[in-house]
Short mmCIF file of C-alpha atoms and ligand atoms in Angstrom, two decimals:
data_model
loop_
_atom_site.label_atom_id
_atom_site.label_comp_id
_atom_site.label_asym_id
_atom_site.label_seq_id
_atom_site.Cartn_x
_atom_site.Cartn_y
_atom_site.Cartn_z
CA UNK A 1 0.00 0.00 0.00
CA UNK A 2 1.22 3.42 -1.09
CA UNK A 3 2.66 6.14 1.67
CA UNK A 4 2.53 9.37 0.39
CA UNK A 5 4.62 12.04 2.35
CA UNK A 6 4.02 15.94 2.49
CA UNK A 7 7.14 17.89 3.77
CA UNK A 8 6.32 20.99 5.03
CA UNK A 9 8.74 23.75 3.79
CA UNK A 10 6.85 26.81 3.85
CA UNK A 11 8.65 28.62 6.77
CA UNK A 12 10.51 31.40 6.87
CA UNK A 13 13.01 29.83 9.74
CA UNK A 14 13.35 33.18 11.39
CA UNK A 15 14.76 31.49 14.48
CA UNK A 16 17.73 29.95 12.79
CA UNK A 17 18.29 33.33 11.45
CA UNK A 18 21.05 33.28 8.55
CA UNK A 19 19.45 35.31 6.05
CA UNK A 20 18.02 32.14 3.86
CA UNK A 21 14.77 30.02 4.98
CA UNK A 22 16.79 27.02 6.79
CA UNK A 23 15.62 24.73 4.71
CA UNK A 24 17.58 26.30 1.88
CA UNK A 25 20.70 26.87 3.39
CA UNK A 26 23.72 24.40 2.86
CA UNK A 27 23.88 21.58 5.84
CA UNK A 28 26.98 19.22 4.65
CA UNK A 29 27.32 19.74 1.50
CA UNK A 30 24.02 20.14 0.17
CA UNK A 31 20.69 21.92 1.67
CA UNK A 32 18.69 20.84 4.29
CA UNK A 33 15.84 20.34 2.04
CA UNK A 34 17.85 18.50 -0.33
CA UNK A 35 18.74 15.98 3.02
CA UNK A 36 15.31 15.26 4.01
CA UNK A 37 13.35 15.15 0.56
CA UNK A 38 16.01 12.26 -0.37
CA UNK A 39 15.34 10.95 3.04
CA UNK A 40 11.89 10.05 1.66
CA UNK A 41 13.13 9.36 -2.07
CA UNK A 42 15.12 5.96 -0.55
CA UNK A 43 12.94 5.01 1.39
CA UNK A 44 10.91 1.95 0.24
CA UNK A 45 6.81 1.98 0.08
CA UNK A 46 6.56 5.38 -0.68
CA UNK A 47 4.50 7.03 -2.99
CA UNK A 48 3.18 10.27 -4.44
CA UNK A 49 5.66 13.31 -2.48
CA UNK A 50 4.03 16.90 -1.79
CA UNK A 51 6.07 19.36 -1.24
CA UNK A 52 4.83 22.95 0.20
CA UNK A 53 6.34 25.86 -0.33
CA UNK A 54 6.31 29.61 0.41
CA UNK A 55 4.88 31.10 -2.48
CA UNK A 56 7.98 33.84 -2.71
CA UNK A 57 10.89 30.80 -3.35
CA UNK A 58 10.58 31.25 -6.73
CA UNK A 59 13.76 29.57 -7.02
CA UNK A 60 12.47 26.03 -5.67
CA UNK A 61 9.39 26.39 -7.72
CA UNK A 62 11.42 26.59 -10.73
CA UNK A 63 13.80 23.59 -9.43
CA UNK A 64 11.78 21.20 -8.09
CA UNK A 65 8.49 21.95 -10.83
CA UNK A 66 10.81 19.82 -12.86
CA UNK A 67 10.53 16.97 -10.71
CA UNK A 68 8.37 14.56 -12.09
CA UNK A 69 8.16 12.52 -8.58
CA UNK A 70 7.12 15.64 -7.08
CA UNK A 71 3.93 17.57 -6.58
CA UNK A 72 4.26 21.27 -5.11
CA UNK A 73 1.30 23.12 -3.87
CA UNK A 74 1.53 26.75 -1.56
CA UNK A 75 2.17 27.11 2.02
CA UNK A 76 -0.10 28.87 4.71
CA UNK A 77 0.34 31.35 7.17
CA UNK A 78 1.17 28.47 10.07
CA UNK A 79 2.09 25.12 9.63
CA UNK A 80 -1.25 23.28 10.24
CA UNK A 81 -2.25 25.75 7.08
CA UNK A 82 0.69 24.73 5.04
CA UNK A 83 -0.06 20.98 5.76
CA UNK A 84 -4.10 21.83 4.76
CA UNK A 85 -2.74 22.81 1.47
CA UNK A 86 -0.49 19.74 1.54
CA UNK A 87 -3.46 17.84 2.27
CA UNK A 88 -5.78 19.03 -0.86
CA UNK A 89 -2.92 18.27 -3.13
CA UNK A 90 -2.93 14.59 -2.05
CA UNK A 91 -6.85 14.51 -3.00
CA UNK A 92 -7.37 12.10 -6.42
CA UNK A 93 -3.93 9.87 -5.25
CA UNK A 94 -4.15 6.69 -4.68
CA UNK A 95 -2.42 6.79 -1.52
CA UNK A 96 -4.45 5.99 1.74
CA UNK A 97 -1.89 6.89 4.55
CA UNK A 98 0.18 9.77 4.49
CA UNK A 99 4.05 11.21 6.48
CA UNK A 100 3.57 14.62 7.18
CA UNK A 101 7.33 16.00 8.16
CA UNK A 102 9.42 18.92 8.90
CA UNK A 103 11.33 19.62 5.37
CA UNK A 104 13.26 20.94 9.01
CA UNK A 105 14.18 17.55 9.73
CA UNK A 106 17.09 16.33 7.68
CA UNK A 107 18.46 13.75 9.79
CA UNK A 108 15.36 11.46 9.96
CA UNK A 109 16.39 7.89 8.93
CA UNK A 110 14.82 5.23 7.35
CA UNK A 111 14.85 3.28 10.05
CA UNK A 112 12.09 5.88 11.88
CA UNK A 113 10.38 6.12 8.61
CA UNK A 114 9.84 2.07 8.40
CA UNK A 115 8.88 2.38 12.08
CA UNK A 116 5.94 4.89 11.59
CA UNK A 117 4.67 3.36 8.11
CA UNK A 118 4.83 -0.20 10.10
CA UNK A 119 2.53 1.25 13.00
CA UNK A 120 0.24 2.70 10.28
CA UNK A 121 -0.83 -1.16 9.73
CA UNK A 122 -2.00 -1.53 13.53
CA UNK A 123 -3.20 2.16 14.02
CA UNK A 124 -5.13 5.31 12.50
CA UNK A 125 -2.22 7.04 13.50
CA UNK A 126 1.48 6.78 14.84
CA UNK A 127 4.53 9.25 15.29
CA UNK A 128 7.72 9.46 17.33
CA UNK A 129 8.55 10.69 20.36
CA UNK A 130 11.45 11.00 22.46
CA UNK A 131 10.50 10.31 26.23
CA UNK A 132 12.22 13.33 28.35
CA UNK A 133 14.89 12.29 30.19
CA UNK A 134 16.21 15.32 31.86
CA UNK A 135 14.64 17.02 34.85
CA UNK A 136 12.04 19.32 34.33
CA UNK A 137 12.10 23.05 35.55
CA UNK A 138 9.94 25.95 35.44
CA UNK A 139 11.95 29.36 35.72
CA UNK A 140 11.74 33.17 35.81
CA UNK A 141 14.05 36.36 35.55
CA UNK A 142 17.00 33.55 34.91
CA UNK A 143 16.14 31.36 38.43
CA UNK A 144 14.53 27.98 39.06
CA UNK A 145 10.72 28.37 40.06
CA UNK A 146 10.01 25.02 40.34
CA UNK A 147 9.81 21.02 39.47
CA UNK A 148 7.84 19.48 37.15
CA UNK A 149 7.45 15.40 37.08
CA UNK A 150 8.64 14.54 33.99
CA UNK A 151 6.69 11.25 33.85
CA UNK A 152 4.89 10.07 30.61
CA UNK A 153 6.17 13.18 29.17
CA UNK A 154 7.57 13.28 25.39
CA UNK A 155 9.23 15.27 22.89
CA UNK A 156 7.17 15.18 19.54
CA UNK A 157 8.99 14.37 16.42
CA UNK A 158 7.69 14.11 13.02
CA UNK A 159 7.34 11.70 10.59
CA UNK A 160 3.80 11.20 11.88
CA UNK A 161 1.88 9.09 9.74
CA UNK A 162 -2.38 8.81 9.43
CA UNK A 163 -4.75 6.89 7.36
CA UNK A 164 -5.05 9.98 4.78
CA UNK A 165 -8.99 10.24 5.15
CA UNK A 166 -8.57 10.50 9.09
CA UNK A 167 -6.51 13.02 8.82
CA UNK A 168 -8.10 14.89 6.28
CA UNK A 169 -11.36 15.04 8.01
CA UNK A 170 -9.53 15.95 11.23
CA UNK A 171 -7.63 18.94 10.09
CA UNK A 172 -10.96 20.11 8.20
CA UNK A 173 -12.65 19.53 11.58
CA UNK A 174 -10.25 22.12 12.92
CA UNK A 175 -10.18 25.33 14.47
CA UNK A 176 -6.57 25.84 13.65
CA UNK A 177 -3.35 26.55 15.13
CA UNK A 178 -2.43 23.46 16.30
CA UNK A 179 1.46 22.44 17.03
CA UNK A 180 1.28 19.76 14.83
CA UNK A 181 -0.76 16.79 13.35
CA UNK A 182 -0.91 14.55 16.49
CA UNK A 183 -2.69 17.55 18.20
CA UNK A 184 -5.02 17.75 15.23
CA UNK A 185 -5.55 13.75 15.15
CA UNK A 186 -6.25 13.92 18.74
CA UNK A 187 -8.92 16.48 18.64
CA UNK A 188 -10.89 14.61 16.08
CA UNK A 189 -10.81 11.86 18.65
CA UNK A 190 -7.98 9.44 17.01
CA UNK A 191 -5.55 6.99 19.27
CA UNK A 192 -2.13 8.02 18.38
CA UNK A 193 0.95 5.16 18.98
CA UNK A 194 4.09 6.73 19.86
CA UNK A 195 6.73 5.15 18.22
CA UNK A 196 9.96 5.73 19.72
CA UNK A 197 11.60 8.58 18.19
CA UNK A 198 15.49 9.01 17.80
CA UNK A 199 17.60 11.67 19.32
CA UNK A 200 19.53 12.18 15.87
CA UNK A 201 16.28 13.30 14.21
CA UNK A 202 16.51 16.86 15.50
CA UNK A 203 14.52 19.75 14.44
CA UNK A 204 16.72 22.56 12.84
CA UNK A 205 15.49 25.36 14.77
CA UNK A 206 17.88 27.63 16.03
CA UNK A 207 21.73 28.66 14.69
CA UNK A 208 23.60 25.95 16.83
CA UNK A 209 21.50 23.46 15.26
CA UNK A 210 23.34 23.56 11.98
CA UNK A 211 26.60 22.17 13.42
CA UNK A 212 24.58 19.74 15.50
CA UNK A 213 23.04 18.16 11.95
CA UNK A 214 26.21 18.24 10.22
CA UNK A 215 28.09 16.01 12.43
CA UNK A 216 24.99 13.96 12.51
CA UNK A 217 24.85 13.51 8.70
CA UNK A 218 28.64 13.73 8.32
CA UNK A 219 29.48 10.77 10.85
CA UNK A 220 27.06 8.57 8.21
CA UNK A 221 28.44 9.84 4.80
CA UNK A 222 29.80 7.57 1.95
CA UNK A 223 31.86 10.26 0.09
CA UNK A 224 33.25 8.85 -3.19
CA UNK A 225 35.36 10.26 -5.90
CA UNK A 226 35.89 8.49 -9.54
CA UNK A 227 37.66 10.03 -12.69
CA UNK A 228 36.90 9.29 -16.26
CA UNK A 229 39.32 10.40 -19.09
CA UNK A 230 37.93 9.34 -22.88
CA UNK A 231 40.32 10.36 -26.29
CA UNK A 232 38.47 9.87 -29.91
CA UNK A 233 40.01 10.92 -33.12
CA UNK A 234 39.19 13.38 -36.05
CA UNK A 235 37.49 12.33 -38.91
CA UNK A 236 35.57 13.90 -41.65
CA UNK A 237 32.48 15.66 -40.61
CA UNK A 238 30.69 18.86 -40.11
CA UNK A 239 30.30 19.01 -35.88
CA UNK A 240 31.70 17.10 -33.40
CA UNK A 241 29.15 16.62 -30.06
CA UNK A 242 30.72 17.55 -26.74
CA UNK A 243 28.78 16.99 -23.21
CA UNK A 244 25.71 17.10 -25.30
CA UNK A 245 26.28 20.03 -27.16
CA UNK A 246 26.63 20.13 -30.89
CA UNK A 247 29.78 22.20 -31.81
CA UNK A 248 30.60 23.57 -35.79
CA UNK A 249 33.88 22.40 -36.57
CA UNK A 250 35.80 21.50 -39.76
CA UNK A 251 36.10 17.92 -38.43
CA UNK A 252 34.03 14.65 -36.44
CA UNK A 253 35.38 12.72 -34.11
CA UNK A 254 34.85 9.09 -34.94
CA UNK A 255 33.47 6.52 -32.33
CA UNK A 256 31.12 3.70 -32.34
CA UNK A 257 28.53 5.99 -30.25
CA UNK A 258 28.16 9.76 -31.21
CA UNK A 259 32.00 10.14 -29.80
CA UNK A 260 31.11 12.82 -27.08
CA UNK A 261 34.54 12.35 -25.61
CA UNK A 262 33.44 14.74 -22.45
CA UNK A 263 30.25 12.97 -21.79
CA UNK A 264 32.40 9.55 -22.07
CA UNK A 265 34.51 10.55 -19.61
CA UNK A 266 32.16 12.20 -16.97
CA UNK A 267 30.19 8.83 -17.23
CA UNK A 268 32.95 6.71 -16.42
CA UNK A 269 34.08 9.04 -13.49
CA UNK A 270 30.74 8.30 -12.18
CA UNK A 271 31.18 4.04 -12.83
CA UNK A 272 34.72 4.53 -11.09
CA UNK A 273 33.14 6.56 -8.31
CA UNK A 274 30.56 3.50 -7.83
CA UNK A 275 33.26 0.78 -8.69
CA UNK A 276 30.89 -0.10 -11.53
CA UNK A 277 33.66 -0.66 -14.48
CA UNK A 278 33.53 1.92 -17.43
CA UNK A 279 30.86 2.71 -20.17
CA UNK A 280 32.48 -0.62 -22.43
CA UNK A 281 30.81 -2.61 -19.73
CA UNK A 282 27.20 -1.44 -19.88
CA UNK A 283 27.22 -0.69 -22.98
CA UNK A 284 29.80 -3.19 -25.03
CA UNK A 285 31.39 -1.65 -28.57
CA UNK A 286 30.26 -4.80 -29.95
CA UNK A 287 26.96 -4.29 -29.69
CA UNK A 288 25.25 -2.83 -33.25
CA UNK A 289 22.62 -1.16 -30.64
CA UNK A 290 24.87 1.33 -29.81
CA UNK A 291 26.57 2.29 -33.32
CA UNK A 292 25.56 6.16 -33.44
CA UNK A 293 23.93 6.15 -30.32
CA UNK A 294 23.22 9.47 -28.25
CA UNK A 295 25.83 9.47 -25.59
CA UNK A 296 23.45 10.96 -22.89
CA UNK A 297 21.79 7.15 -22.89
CA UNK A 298 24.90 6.28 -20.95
CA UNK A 299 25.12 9.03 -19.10
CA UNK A 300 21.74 8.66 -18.04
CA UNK A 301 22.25 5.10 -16.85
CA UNK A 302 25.54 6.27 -14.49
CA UNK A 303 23.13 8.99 -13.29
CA UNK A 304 20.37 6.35 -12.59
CA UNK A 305 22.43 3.82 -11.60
CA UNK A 306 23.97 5.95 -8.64
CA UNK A 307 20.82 7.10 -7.72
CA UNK A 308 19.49 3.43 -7.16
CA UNK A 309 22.54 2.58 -4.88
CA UNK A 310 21.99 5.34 -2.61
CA UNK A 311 24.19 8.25 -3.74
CA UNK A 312 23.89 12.19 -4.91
CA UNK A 313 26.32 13.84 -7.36
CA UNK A 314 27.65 16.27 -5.68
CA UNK A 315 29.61 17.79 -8.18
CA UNK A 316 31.30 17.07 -11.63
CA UNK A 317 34.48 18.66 -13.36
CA UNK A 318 35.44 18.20 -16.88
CA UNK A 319 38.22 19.13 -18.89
CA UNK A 320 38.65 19.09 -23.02
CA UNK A 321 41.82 19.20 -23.92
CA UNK A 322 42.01 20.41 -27.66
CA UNK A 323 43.35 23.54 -29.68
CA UNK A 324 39.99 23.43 -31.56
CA UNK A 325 37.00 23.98 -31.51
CA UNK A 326 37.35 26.51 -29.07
CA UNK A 327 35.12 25.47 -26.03
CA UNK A 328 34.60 28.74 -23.70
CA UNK A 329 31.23 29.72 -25.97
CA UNK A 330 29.94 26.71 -25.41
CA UNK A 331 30.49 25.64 -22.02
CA UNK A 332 27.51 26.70 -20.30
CA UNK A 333 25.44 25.27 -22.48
CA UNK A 334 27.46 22.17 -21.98
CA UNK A 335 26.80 22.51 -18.20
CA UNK A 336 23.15 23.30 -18.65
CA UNK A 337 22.86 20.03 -20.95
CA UNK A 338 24.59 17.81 -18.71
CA UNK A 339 22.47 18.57 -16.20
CA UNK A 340 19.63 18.13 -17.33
CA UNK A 341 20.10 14.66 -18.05
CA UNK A 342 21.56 13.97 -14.69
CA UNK A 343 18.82 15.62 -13.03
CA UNK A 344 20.67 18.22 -10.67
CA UNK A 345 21.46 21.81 -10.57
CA UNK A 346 24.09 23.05 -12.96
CA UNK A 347 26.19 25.18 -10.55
CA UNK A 348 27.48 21.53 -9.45
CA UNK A 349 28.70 21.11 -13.27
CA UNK A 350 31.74 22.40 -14.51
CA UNK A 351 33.04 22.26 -18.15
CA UNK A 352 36.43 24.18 -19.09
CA UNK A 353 38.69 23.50 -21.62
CA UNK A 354 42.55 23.40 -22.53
CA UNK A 355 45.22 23.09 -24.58
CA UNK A 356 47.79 21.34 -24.94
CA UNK A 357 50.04 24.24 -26.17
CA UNK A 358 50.65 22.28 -29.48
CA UNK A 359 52.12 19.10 -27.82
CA UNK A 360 51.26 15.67 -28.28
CA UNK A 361 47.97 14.29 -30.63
CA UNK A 362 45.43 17.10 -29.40
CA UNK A 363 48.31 19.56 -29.82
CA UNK A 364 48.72 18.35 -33.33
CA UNK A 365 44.96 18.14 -34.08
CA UNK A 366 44.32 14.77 -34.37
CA UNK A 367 41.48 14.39 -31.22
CA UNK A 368 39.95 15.74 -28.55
CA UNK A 369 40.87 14.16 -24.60
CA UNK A 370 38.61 14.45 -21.76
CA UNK A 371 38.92 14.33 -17.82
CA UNK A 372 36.82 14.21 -15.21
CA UNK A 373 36.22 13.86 -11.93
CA UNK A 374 32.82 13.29 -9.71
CA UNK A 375 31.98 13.38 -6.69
CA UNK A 376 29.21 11.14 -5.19
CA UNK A 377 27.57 11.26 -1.34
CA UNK A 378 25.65 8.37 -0.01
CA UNK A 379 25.06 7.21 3.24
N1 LIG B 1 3.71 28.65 7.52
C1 LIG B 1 4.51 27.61 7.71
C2 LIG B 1 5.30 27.50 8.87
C3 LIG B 1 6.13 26.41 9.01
N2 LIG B 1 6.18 25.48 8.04
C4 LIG B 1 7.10 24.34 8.15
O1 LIG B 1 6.87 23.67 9.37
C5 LIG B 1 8.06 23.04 9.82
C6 LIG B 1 8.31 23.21 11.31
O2 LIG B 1 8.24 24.56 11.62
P1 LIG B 1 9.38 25.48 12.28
O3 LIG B 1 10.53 24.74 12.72
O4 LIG B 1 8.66 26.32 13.25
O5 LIG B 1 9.85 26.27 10.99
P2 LIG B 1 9.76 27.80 10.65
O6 LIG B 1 8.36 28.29 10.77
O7 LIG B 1 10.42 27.94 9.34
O8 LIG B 1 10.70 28.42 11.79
P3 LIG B 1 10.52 29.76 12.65
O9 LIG B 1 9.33 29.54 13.52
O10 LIG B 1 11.81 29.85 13.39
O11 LIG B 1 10.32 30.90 11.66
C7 LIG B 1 9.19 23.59 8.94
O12 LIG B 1 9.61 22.56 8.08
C8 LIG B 1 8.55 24.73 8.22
O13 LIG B 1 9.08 24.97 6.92
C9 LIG B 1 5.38 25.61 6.90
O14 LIG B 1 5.44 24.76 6.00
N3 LIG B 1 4.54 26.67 6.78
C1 LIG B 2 5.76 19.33 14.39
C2 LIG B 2 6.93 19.57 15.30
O1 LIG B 2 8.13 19.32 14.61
C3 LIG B 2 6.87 18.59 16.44
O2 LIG B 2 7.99 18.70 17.24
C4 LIG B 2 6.95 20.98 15.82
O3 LIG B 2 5.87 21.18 16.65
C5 LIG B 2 6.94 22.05 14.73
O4 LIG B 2 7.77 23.12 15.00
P1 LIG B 2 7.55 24.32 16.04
O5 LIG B 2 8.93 24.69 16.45
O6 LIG B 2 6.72 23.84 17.16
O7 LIG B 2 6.91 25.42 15.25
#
């Protein structure tokens, strides 16, 4: 049975402070949205994702519009408003339970995700929380008032999952301004299981919180690095195609594919980075299928590929070495293209280009080289 998830990312983060909404701001590498919206991606049994967001990122509406896996609708004024909206845009899914989270949240694992979808089987609704352990205090003007018992009291983490109808009905049933989702479920009268939450799946809330998260996600990372370096030859021709760009020149380059020596080599940088052999390996020479073939099929399978065994491309650098065709007009483009078929933004791609002041075959003008280097993060 499907589990949708709606990630609430329509705040404004004001105690975090740093100028940017947190959920936009870099947390190890990447942003903290990035973190937790992958979080869900892995994780098994999910289905449709919504995504709210301020209407005034204009920048994520643009990025993450193009994500086919991904459904955006606006944010509220408050968060039970912002998961409303979520709400609607779930209506006509086939999903019938629903993780509402804290786009806040980055360090949620899968394990706590299995753990609420699992109690989803045995209850309307289940979410995590952490059972206080310290000693509770009231205070005033900076001195202790009092004790509290801190008995059968929890801190309330999200994901917390609901049979989609319930929760529907219970948030229409709503005055408003509730906390969050259990409160909601609970006024509409549903039993809530608390699942036990984890103390790594902090909510980024204030400034401090950033370093806490990064160690978190740091102390978990894969990092992997893989280069890829390609050569074809000049032949007769019109164009030659580099990183998916078609490029006038008085010469091809000859290959069994389309002989985009820079997409070649960025694609096996990616294999080498996931000890997955070269591009000869999923896609032989001696196979007629690939005579001519558009290079960005292979690229698109490293891309994939990585993707299914749990890692992000963090960034890739390429360099063409060759006195012509001159590459600088071009290499934009080149970025924008490579993207594109990777999926991911193209201020992590960079294409530049060299010489080889004259020496050797691409200083005599007999082919192009290519290196390149990626960068993958899993974990
Ligand atoms: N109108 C709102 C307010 C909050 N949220 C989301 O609700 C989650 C939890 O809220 P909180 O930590 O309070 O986030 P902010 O409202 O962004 O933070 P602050 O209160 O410090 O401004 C966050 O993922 C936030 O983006 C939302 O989608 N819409
Ligand atoms: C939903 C929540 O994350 C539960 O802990 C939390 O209530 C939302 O954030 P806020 O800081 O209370 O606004």
């Amino acid at each position: 049975m499907d589990t949708a998830v709606l990630l609430v990312a329509a705040g404004r983060g004001q105690r975090a402070g740093g100028g940017l909404p947190k959920q936009w701001r870099p947390l190890a590498g990447r942003r903290v949205a990035d973190w937790t919206l992958d979080a869900f991606r892995a994780a098994p049994g999910i289905g449709p994702i919504v995504l709210v967001l301020a209407p005034g990122d204009t920048a994520a509406w643009d990025e993450f519009g193009a994500d086919p896996r991904l459904t955006l609708t606006k944010g509220g004024a408050d968060r039970a408003a912002s998961v409303r909206n979520g709400l609607a845009a779930l209506e006509g899914t086939s999903a019938e339970r629903v993780l509402i989270h804290d786009i806040a949240r980055p360090c949620v694992s899968q394990a706590l995700i299995a753990v609420v979808i699992a109690a989803l089987d045995e209850a309307p609704a289940a979410a995590p929380g952490l059972a206080v352990t310290d000693a509770l205090w009231t205070g005033a003007e900076g001195a202790v008032t009092g004790t509290r018992d801190r008995e059968g009291l929890f801190a309330a983490q999200t994901p917390q999952g609901f049979q989609l109808e319930a929760i529907r009905a219970a948030h229409a049933a709503h005055p408003g301004g509730a906390a969050d989702d259990v409160e909601v479920a609970r006024a509409a009268g549903l039993r809530v299981a608390i699942v036990p939450g984890e103390a790594d799946n902090l909510k980024i809330t204030r400034p401090e919180d950033f370093a806490r998260a990064e160690r978190i996600l740091r102390q978990d990372m894969d990092v992997r690095l893989g280069n890829g370096y390609d050569v074809h030859r000049f032949g007769p021709g019109d164009h030659v195609m580099l990183c998916g760009v078609r490029v006038h020149h008085d010469r091809g380059l000859q290959g069994h594919s389309d002989a985009d020596v820079g997409m070649h080599a960025i694609t096996d940088a990616i294999y080498g980075a996931l000890a997955q052999g070269d591009i000869g390996r999923h896609f032989p020479p001696s196979d007629p299928q690939w005579k001519g073939a558009d290079s960005a099929i292979f690229l698109r399978h490293a891309g994939d590929l990585a993707r299914q065994m749990g890692f992000q491309i963090s960034n890739i650098d390429c360099t063409l070495v060759c006195e012509l065709p001159k590459i600088g007009p071009y290499a934009l483009a080149m970025a924008d293209r490579l993207a594109q078929i990777l999926g991911i933004g193209a201020a992590r791609i960079s294409v530049k280009a060299t010489t080889s002041e004259r020496l050797g075959f691409t200083g005599r003008g007999e082919g192009i080289a290519a290196i390149a280097t990626a960068a993958l993060i899993g974990g």
